Tab-separated table of C-alpha atoms and ligand atoms in Angstrom:
chain	number	residue	atom	x	y	z
A	41	MET	CA	130.022	92.345	74.825
A	42	ALA	CA	130.251	88.670	75.754
A	43	THR	CA	127.737	86.212	74.392
A	44	ASN	CA	126.461	83.955	77.233
A	45	VAL	CA	127.026	80.303	76.508
A	46	ASP	CA	125.764	79.015	79.827
A	47	ALA	CA	123.936	80.121	82.866
A	48	ASP	CA	127.106	80.541	85.173
A	49	ALA	CA	128.611	82.846	82.511
A	50	LEU	CA	125.430	84.933	82.344
A	51	THR	CA	125.557	85.420	86.212
A	52	ALA	CA	129.160	86.433	86.023
A	53	GLU	CA	128.428	88.885	83.162
A	54	VAL	CA	125.630	90.579	85.071
A	55	LEU	CA	127.857	90.821	88.109
A	56	GLN	CA	130.503	92.310	85.978
A	57	SER	CA	128.127	94.960	84.613
A	58	PHE	CA	127.965	96.384	88.106
A	59	SER	CA	131.615	96.389	88.743
A	60	ALA	CA	132.072	100.203	88.085
A	61	THR	CA	129.234	101.139	90.556
A	62	PRO	CA	130.702	104.158	92.478
A	63	ASN	CA	128.661	103.553	95.692
A	64	GLU	CA	130.210	100.535	97.436
A	65	ARG	CA	127.040	99.787	99.302
A	66	THR	CA	124.910	99.870	96.171
A	67	LYS	CA	127.503	97.547	94.443
A	68	GLU	CA	127.458	95.098	97.338
A	69	ILE	CA	123.531	95.076	97.307
A	70	LEU	CA	123.273	94.532	93.580
A	71	GLY	CA	125.949	91.952	93.568
A	72	SER	CA	124.251	89.920	96.288
A	73	LEU	CA	120.819	90.389	94.635
A	74	THR	CA	122.186	89.093	91.376
A	75	THR	CA	123.963	86.045	92.947
A	76	HIS	CA	120.952	85.093	95.098
A	77	LEU	CA	118.267	85.829	92.548
A	78	HIS	CA	119.993	83.839	89.797
A	79	ALA	CA	120.439	80.987	92.276
A	80	PHE	CA	116.785	81.067	93.259
A	81	VAL	CA	115.783	80.945	89.484
A	82	ARG	CA	118.181	78.058	88.738
A	83	ASP	CA	116.765	76.275	91.771
A	84	ILE	CA	113.073	76.515	90.774
A	85	ALA	CA	113.758	76.337	86.992
A	86	PRO	CA	110.438	78.169	86.152
A	87	SER	CA	108.648	77.645	82.919
A	88	ILE	CA	107.867	80.692	80.784
A	89	GLU	CA	104.244	80.623	82.055
A	90	GLU	CA	105.432	80.522	85.692
A	91	TRP	CA	107.671	83.418	85.030
A	92	GLU	CA	104.801	85.458	83.462
A	93	GLN	CA	102.651	84.536	86.380
A	94	ALA	CA	105.367	85.982	88.714
A	95	ILE	CA	105.448	89.176	86.835
A	96	ASP	CA	101.790	89.562	86.860
A	97	PHE	CA	101.591	88.953	90.561
A	98	LEU	CA	104.239	91.587	91.253
A	99	THR	CA	102.478	93.903	88.766
A	100	ARG	CA	99.136	93.511	90.481
A	101	THR	CA	100.784	93.958	93.889
A	102	GLY	CA	102.057	97.305	92.820
A	103	LYS	CA	98.697	98.303	91.306
A	104	THR	CA	96.999	97.530	94.591
A	105	CYS	CA	99.133	100.169	96.378
A	106	THR	CA	97.430	103.492	97.044
A	107	ASP	CA	98.109	106.563	99.334
A	108	VAL	CA	96.610	104.461	102.154
A	109	ARG	CA	97.448	100.906	101.106
A	110	GLN	CA	100.916	99.439	100.797
A	111	GLU	CA	100.579	95.978	99.373
A	112	PHE	CA	104.360	95.517	98.886
A	113	ILE	CA	104.842	96.057	102.724
A	114	LEU	CA	102.222	93.358	103.296
A	115	LEU	CA	103.982	91.037	100.917
A	116	SER	CA	107.203	91.760	102.852
A	117	ASP	CA	105.212	91.116	106.125
A	118	VAL	CA	103.815	87.759	105.239
A	119	LEU	CA	106.984	86.506	103.840
A	120	GLY	CA	108.751	87.275	107.089
A	121	VAL	CA	110.996	89.973	105.516
A	122	SER	CA	109.653	92.822	107.537
A	123	MET	CA	110.365	90.880	110.671
A	124	LEU	CA	113.841	89.981	109.556
A	125	VAL	CA	114.810	93.438	108.941
A	126	GLU	CA	113.442	94.458	112.370
A	127	THR	CA	115.380	91.655	114.173
A	128	ILE	CA	118.619	92.378	112.330
A	129	ASN	CA	118.404	96.060	113.342
A	130	GLY	CA	117.166	95.290	116.796
A	131	GLN	CA	120.373	93.376	117.523
A	132	GLU	CA	122.055	96.653	118.033
A	133	THR	CA	119.970	97.243	121.005
A	134	PRO	CA	119.807	93.982	122.924
A	135	ASP	CA	119.219	95.538	126.307
A	136	ALA	CA	116.241	97.626	125.156
A	137	THR	CA	112.454	96.613	124.717
A	138	ASP	CA	112.281	94.434	121.709
A	139	SER	CA	110.943	96.033	118.587
A	140	THR	CA	108.519	94.689	116.114
A	141	VAL	CA	106.798	95.749	112.816
A	142	LEU	CA	105.170	99.128	112.381
A	143	GLY	CA	102.200	97.708	110.296
A	144	PRO	CA	99.999	99.873	107.994
A	145	PHE	CA	97.639	101.400	110.406
A	146	HIS	CA	99.804	104.179	111.689
A	147	MET	CA	98.502	106.415	109.007
A	148	VAL	CA	96.836	109.268	110.975
A	149	GLU	CA	97.989	111.323	113.890
A	150	SER	CA	96.953	110.201	117.296
A	151	PRO	CA	95.031	112.695	119.518
A	152	VAL	CA	97.094	114.117	122.323
A	153	ARG	CA	95.539	112.601	125.568
A	154	ALA	CA	96.376	113.152	129.172
A	155	LEU	CA	97.673	110.300	131.234
A	156	GLY	CA	94.830	108.173	132.407
A	157	ASP	CA	92.484	109.115	129.550
A	158	ASP	CA	90.429	106.706	127.705
A	159	ALA	CA	92.068	105.946	124.300
A	160	SER	CA	89.047	104.248	122.970
A	161	PRO	CA	86.051	106.545	124.242
A	162	GLU	CA	83.838	105.368	121.250
A	163	SER	CA	84.392	101.624	121.805
A	164	GLU	CA	82.011	99.506	123.774
A	165	GLY	CA	83.223	96.756	126.139
A	166	PRO	CA	84.895	96.164	129.338
A	167	ARG	CA	87.729	98.478	130.013
A	168	CYS	CA	91.337	97.679	130.453
A	169	VAL	CA	94.271	99.782	131.927
A	170	VAL	CA	97.816	99.787	130.550
A	171	SER	CA	100.515	101.176	132.765
A	172	GLY	CA	104.257	101.109	132.874
A	173	ARG	CA	107.486	103.226	132.986
A	174	VAL	CA	109.744	104.532	130.262
A	175	VAL	CA	113.320	103.984	131.478
A	176	SER	CA	116.859	103.877	129.989
A	177	ILE	CA	118.764	100.610	129.820
A	178	ASP	CA	120.526	101.587	133.214
A	179	GLY	CA	116.996	101.958	134.893
A	180	THR	CA	117.041	105.770	134.887
A	181	PRO	CA	113.456	107.019	134.413
A	182	ILE	CA	112.813	108.955	131.088
A	183	PRO	CA	110.406	111.780	131.806
A	184	ASN	CA	108.339	113.528	129.010
A	185	ALA	CA	108.888	110.556	126.461
A	186	GLU	CA	106.356	110.591	123.753
A	187	ILE	CA	104.321	107.409	123.701
A	188	ASP	CA	102.047	106.987	120.586
A	189	ILE	CA	99.616	104.174	120.811
A	190	TRP	CA	97.150	102.731	118.369
A	191	GLN	CA	94.904	99.584	118.459
A	192	ALA	CA	91.969	97.829	116.953
A	193	ASP	CA	88.615	97.761	118.933
A	194	THR	CA	86.820	94.694	120.623
A	195	LYS	CA	85.778	93.632	117.129
A	196	GLY	CA	89.169	93.746	115.539
A	197	PHE	CA	88.729	97.085	113.648
A	198	TYR	CA	90.936	100.141	113.546
A	199	ASP	CA	89.230	103.639	113.321
A	200	VAL	CA	90.517	104.091	109.726
A	201	GLN	CA	88.658	100.808	108.717
A	202	GLN	CA	85.276	102.045	109.848
A	203	PRO	CA	84.484	105.548	108.491
A	204	GLY	CA	81.068	106.582	109.774
A	205	ILE	CA	81.215	104.125	112.601
A	206	GLN	CA	84.386	105.140	114.440
A	207	SER	CA	85.782	108.732	114.541
A	208	ILE	CA	89.561	109.099	113.330
A	209	GLY	CA	91.476	109.006	116.636
A	210	ASN	CA	89.404	106.407	118.393
A	211	GLY	CA	91.748	103.643	119.592
A	212	ARG	CA	94.697	106.032	119.552
A	213	ALA	CA	96.555	108.302	121.953
A	214	LEU	CA	99.613	110.447	122.077
A	215	LEU	CA	100.748	110.461	125.703
A	216	ARG	CA	103.704	111.844	127.603
A	217	SER	CA	105.456	110.031	130.476
A	218	ASP	CA	105.433	111.875	133.745
A	219	SER	CA	108.422	113.263	135.739
A	220	GLU	CA	109.259	109.644	136.846
A	221	GLY	CA	108.768	108.046	133.560
A	222	ARG	CA	105.384	106.653	134.394
A	223	PHE	CA	102.470	106.428	131.911
A	224	HIS	CA	98.978	104.814	132.077
A	225	PHE	CA	95.835	104.833	129.805
A	226	ARG	CA	92.489	103.301	129.742
A	227	SER	CA	91.144	101.562	126.763
A	228	VAL	CA	89.312	98.411	125.654
A	229	VAL	CA	91.112	94.927	125.172
A	230	PRO	CA	91.573	94.772	121.327
A	231	MET	CA	90.555	91.596	119.541
A	232	TYR	CA	92.679	89.703	116.854
A	233	TYR	CA	92.087	90.625	113.300
A	234	PRO	CA	92.862	89.672	109.694
A	235	ILE	CA	95.343	91.524	107.640
A	236	PRO	CA	93.844	92.760	104.306
A	237	THR	CA	93.108	89.774	102.074
A	238	ASP	CA	91.373	91.453	99.151
A	239	GLY	CA	94.638	91.756	97.082
A	240	PRO	CA	97.500	89.545	95.721
A	241	VAL	CA	98.660	88.913	99.381
A	242	GLY	CA	95.285	87.365	100.139
A	243	GLU	CA	95.719	85.234	97.052
A	244	LEU	CA	99.146	84.041	98.264
A	245	LEU	CA	97.675	83.044	101.678
A	246	ASP	CA	94.781	81.386	100.059
A	247	ALA	CA	96.985	79.271	97.719
A	248	THR	CA	99.145	78.321	100.625
A	249	ASP	CA	96.336	77.469	103.181
A	250	ARG	CA	97.490	80.136	105.497
A	251	HIS	CA	95.153	82.193	107.748
A	252	PRO	CA	95.451	86.008	107.663
A	253	TYR	CA	95.073	86.701	111.413
A	254	ARG	CA	97.178	88.697	113.735
A	255	PRO	CA	96.877	88.115	117.557
A	256	ALA	CA	95.401	90.965	119.667
A	257	HIS	CA	97.935	93.632	120.211
A	258	ILE	CA	98.381	97.411	121.030
A	259	HIS	CA	100.981	99.292	118.974
A	260	PHE	CA	103.473	101.635	120.591
A	261	LEU	CA	105.940	104.183	118.876
A	262	VAL	CA	108.069	105.698	121.710
A	263	THR	CA	110.522	108.555	121.258
A	264	ALA	CA	112.574	110.628	123.626
A	265	PRO	CA	115.403	113.060	122.909
A	266	GLY	CA	118.838	111.230	123.166
A	267	TYR	CA	117.309	107.762	122.770
A	268	ARG	CA	116.655	105.509	119.927
A	269	GLU	CA	113.076	105.455	118.549
A	270	LEU	CA	111.307	102.227	119.509
A	271	THR	CA	108.397	100.663	117.268
A	272	THR	CA	106.888	97.790	119.039
A	273	HIS	CA	103.520	96.289	120.148
A	274	ILE	CA	102.311	94.437	123.302
A	275	PHE	CA	100.502	91.198	122.626
A	276	ILE	CA	97.525	90.366	124.792
A	277	GLY	CA	98.551	87.060	126.569
A	278	GLY	CA	96.212	84.168	125.711
A	279	SER	CA	94.914	85.774	122.443
A	280	GLU	CA	94.041	83.473	119.411
A	281	TYR	CA	96.735	83.332	116.933
A	282	ILE	CA	99.592	84.208	119.333
A	283	GLU	CA	101.402	81.137	118.196
A	284	SER	CA	100.735	81.764	114.418
A	285	ASP	CA	100.800	85.518	113.656
A	286	ALA	CA	100.254	85.983	109.865
A	287	VAL	CA	103.332	88.383	109.830
A	288	PHE	CA	105.596	86.621	112.390
A	289	ALA	CA	105.821	89.491	114.583
A	290	VAL	CA	105.337	87.993	118.002
A	291	LYS	CA	108.301	88.080	120.425
A	292	GLU	CA	107.794	86.314	123.749
A	293	SER	CA	109.095	89.414	125.624
A	294	LEU	CA	106.131	91.328	124.285
A	295	VAL	CA	103.326	89.040	125.347
A	296	LYS	CA	101.718	90.623	128.360
A	297	ASP	CA	99.056	89.137	130.698
A	298	PHE	CA	96.107	91.425	131.051
A	299	THR	CA	95.033	90.106	134.448
A	300	GLU	CA	91.543	90.698	135.878
A	301	ASN	CA	91.495	93.141	138.663
A	302	THR	CA	88.553	93.292	141.098
A	303	ASP	CA	90.052	95.739	143.668
A	304	PRO	CA	87.681	98.710	144.090
A	305	GLY	CA	90.462	100.835	145.287
A	306	GLU	CA	92.578	100.204	142.094
A	307	ALA	CA	89.658	100.731	139.920
A	308	ALA	CA	88.824	104.110	141.460
A	309	ARG	CA	92.443	105.093	141.156
A	310	TYR	CA	92.337	104.558	137.370
A	311	GLY	CA	88.648	105.730	136.806
A	312	VAL	CA	87.239	102.440	135.727
A	313	GLN	CA	84.730	99.967	137.139
A	314	THR	CA	85.452	96.540	138.556
A	315	PRO	CA	86.277	94.080	137.070
A	316	PHE	CA	88.847	95.480	134.721
A	317	ARG	CA	91.992	93.987	132.956
A	318	HIS	CA	95.370	95.382	133.627
A	319	GLY	CA	98.237	95.087	131.373
A	320	ARG	CA	101.662	96.263	132.534
A	321	PHE	CA	104.474	97.173	130.113
A	322	ASP	CA	107.841	98.798	131.094
A	323	ILE	CA	109.541	100.346	128.148
A	324	VAL	CA	113.309	100.242	128.055
A	325	LEU	CA	115.030	102.738	125.567
A	326	HIS	CA	118.497	102.613	124.306
A	327	PRO	CA	120.556	105.833	124.309
A	328	GLY	CA	121.435	107.091	120.866
A	329	SER	CA	119.543	108.504	117.937
B	141	LIG	C1	99.265	95.609	112.123
B	141	LIG	O1	99.415	95.196	113.172
B	141	LIG	O2	98.692	96.793	112.158
B	141	LIG	C2	99.793	94.976	110.821
B	141	LIG	C3	101.080	94.671	110.806
B	141	LIG	C4	101.370	94.041	109.584
B	141	LIG	C5	100.575	93.716	108.539
B	141	LIG	C6	99.252	94.100	108.630
B	141	LIG	C7	98.889	94.676	109.771
B	142	LIG	FE1	97.897	96.129	114.235
């Protein structure tokens, strides 16, 4: 075994320790991790106290995780890593609808609802309609696509955050596109909301003077046989925080105007009263699996 006389020799020795890793990808990842992590530590030259503080932060991040809370994913989100991974993978499907992060609130099954149903029957507030089509990259309609949607209410709360106030399933719907790929549902326009701040990630935001808010959005998870799964949201145009999402997940193509509609005929067609807000979202899936 070598004795390390300097930092460069130490990095080389650690890299060498992985040289017999049988899986090439594992070897590549550990090699890159070693190189970048050592460069980072050299760059910041932490004191022993700072190193212990970092270990304590990561330990508490792990201890904050439960069956229904994932503080490590939240850490990845606020550092922009989740969005970086999304973007790298999304580059394989440039013609399809842009993807964005899944987030932590897709934790219960959405109730099956018919096209046109209200996804937020327990939520108060003016109704909106969201409509669009699911199509392939060549424009071919995709019938019977599964469209799972979930959203916060007009005060910025998901059902799972308000036991006893909202029933599980409020703000959620599992829909199927019709024979021409069309879909529509009624709901309320969601409000912006803060990501959880009562754990280590909240401390990080506090220490860096960052706000915890996400702009108003509706999540979509769309699947159809023969097509790549799409995880995305639409953002409500004009929402506060659209320029400064705490998790960096806004893509311009996903910002949709929810225009006010006062046409009684249209309102009757969708089963809402005038005025209502109408968001349109065509979903383009990439063939593959
Ligand atoms: C969400 O939109 O549900 C979300 C995404 C990332 C972090 C926290 C919440
Ligand atoms: Fe969300």
